[in-house]
C-alpha positions in Angstrom: 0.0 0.0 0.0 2.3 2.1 1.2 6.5 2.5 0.2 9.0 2.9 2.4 12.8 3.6 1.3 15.2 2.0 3.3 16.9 5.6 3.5 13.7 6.7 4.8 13.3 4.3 7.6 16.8 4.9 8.9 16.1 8.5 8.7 12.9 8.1 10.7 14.8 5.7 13.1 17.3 8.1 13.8 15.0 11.1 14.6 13.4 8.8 16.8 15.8 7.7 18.8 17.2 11.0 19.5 13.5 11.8 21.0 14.3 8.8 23.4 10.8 8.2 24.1 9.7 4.2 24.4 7.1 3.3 22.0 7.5 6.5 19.4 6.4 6.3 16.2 5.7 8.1 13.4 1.8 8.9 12.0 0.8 9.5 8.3 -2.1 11.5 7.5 -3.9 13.8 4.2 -5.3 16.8 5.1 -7.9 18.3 3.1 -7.5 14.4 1.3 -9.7 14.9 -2.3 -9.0 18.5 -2.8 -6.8 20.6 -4.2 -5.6 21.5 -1.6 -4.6 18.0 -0.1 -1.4 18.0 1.4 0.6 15.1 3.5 1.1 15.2 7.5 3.7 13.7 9.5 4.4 13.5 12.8 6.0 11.9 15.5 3.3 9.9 17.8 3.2 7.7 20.5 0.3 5.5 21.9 -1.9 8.7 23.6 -1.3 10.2 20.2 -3.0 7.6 18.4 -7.1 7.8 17.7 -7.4 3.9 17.5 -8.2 3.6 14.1 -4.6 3.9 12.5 -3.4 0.9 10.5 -0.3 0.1 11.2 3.1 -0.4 9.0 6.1 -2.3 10.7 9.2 -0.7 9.4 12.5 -1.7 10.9 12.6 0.2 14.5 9.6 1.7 14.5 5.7 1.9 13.7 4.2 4.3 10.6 0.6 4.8 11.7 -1.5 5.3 8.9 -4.6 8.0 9.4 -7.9 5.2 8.7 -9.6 8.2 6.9 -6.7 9.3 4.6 -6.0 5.5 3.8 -7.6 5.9 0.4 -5.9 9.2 -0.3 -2.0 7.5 0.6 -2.8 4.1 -1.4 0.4 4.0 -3.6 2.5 6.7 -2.0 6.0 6.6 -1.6 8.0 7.9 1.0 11.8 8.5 0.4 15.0 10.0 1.8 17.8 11.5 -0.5 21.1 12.3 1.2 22.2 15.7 -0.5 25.9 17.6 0.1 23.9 20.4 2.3 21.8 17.5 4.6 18.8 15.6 3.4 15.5 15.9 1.9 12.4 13.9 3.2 10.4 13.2 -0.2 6.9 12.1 -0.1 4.8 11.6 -3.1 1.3 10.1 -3.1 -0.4 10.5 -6.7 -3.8 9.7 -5.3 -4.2 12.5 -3.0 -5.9 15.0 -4.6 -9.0 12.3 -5.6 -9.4 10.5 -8.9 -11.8 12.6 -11.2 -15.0 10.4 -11.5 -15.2 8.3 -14.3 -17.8 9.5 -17.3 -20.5 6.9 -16.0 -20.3 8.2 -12.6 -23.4 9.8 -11.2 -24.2 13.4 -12.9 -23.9 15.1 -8.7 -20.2 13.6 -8.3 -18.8 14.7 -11.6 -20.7 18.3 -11.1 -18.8 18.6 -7.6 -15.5 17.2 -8.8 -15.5 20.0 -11.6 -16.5 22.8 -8.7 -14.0 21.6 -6.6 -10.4 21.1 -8.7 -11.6 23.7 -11.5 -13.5 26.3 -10.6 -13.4 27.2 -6.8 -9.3 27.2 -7.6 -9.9 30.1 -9.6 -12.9 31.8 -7.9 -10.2 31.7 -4.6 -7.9 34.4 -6.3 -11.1 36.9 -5.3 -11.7 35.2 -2.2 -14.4 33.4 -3.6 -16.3 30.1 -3.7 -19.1 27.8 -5.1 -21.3 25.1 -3.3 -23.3 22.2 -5.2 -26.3 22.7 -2.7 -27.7 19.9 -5.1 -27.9 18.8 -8.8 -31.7 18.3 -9.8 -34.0 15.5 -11.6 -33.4 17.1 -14.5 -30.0 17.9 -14.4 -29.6 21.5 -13.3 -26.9 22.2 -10.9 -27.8 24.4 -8.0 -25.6 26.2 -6.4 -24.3 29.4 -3.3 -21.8 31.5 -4.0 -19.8 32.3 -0.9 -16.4 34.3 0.3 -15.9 37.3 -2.0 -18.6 36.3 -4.4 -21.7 36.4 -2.1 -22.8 39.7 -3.1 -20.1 40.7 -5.5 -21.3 42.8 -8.2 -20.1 41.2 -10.7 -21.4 37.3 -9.8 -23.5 36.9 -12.8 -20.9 37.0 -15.5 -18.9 34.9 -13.5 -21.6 32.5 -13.3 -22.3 32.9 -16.7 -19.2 33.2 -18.5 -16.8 31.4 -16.1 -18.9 28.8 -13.6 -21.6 27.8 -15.9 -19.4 27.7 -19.1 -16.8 25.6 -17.2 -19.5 23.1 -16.3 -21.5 23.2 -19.3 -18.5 22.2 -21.0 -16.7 19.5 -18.9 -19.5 17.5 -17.1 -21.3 15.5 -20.3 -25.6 15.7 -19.0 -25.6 18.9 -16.9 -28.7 20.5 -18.3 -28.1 24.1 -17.0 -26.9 26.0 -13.8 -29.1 28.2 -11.3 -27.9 30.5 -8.5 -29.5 29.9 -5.3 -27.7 32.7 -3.0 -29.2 35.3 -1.1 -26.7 38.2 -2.9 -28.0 40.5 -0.7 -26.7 39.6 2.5 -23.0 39.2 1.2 -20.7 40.9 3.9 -17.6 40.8 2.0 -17.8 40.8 -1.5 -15.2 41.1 -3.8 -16.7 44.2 -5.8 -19.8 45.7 -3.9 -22.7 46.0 -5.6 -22.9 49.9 -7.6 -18.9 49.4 -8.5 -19.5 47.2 -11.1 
């Protein structure tokens, strides 16, 4: 499931036994697993540290505690150590992190939200700004709530037109049409108040 370098378990080994704490291990989790913002946590962890749910992954010295929920998210990863002239450099990669897009005969909801969340709400963020899925209808329109800097922004329906709706017109195959369901007018913090525009 999971690869271990033997560079990388002597490098783990080593940091542990410097902590000198019986029992010490290390625990591998995915933060914000299936997003794009999914990055990798590792940490030192001994048995209070543990929720009870971990898998665990004998390596030679020491326990890697794998994170039950992230499991799916860390199948295939690698963990490795390269020794460089200026000290070392822990390398992790695990490919299926950010989520597998959903295949083409996946239900119409999953695709619509796997669009939102890797293409569009990466681009609404550089405003401050994000999209829901509140829910994709019987017939196929997606609903959704603009929230952050777009609840209320001025200029929300051409970006739901020309940027949101486009986007998942185009890449999600059987989405019959896109409907804002936000209450513009009690945006807080938009990213262009309404009368700028």
């Amino acid at each position: 499931m999971i690869r271990i370098s033997e560079a990388a378990q002597a490098h783990f080994r080593k940091l542990i036994e410097r902590e000198a704490m019986p029992g010490l291990g290390v625990r591998l989790s995915a933060s914000h697993a299936g997003t794009p913002r999914a990055d990798v946590r590792l940490e030192f962890a001994g048995e209070g540290d543990l929720q009870g749910d971990e898998w665990a992954i004998d390596c030679d010295g020491f326990t890697l505690w794998l994170d039950a929920p992230s499991a799916p998210f860390l199948e295939g990863a690698e963990i490795d150590y390269a020794s460089l002239a200026t000290g070392g450099q822990l390398q992790i990669r695990a490919p299926g992190i950010k989520g597998r897009a959903p295949a083409p005969e996946a239900p119409l909801d999953e695709r619509v939200r796997w669009v939102v969340e890797h293409d569009i709400n990466p681009q609404l963020a550089m405003h401050k700004g994000h999209v829901e899925v509140a829910e994709v209808t019987a017939d196929g329109v997606a609903v959704l709530h603009f929230g952050g800097g777009c609840h209320g922004c001025s200029m929300v329906d051409i970006t739901l037109k020309q940027g949101v709706e486009k986007t998942l017109l185009e890449k999600v195959t059987g989405l019959a049409g896109v409907r804002d369901a936000t209450d513009h007018a009690s945006g807080s913090a938009p990213y262009m108040p309404r009368g700028q525009a």
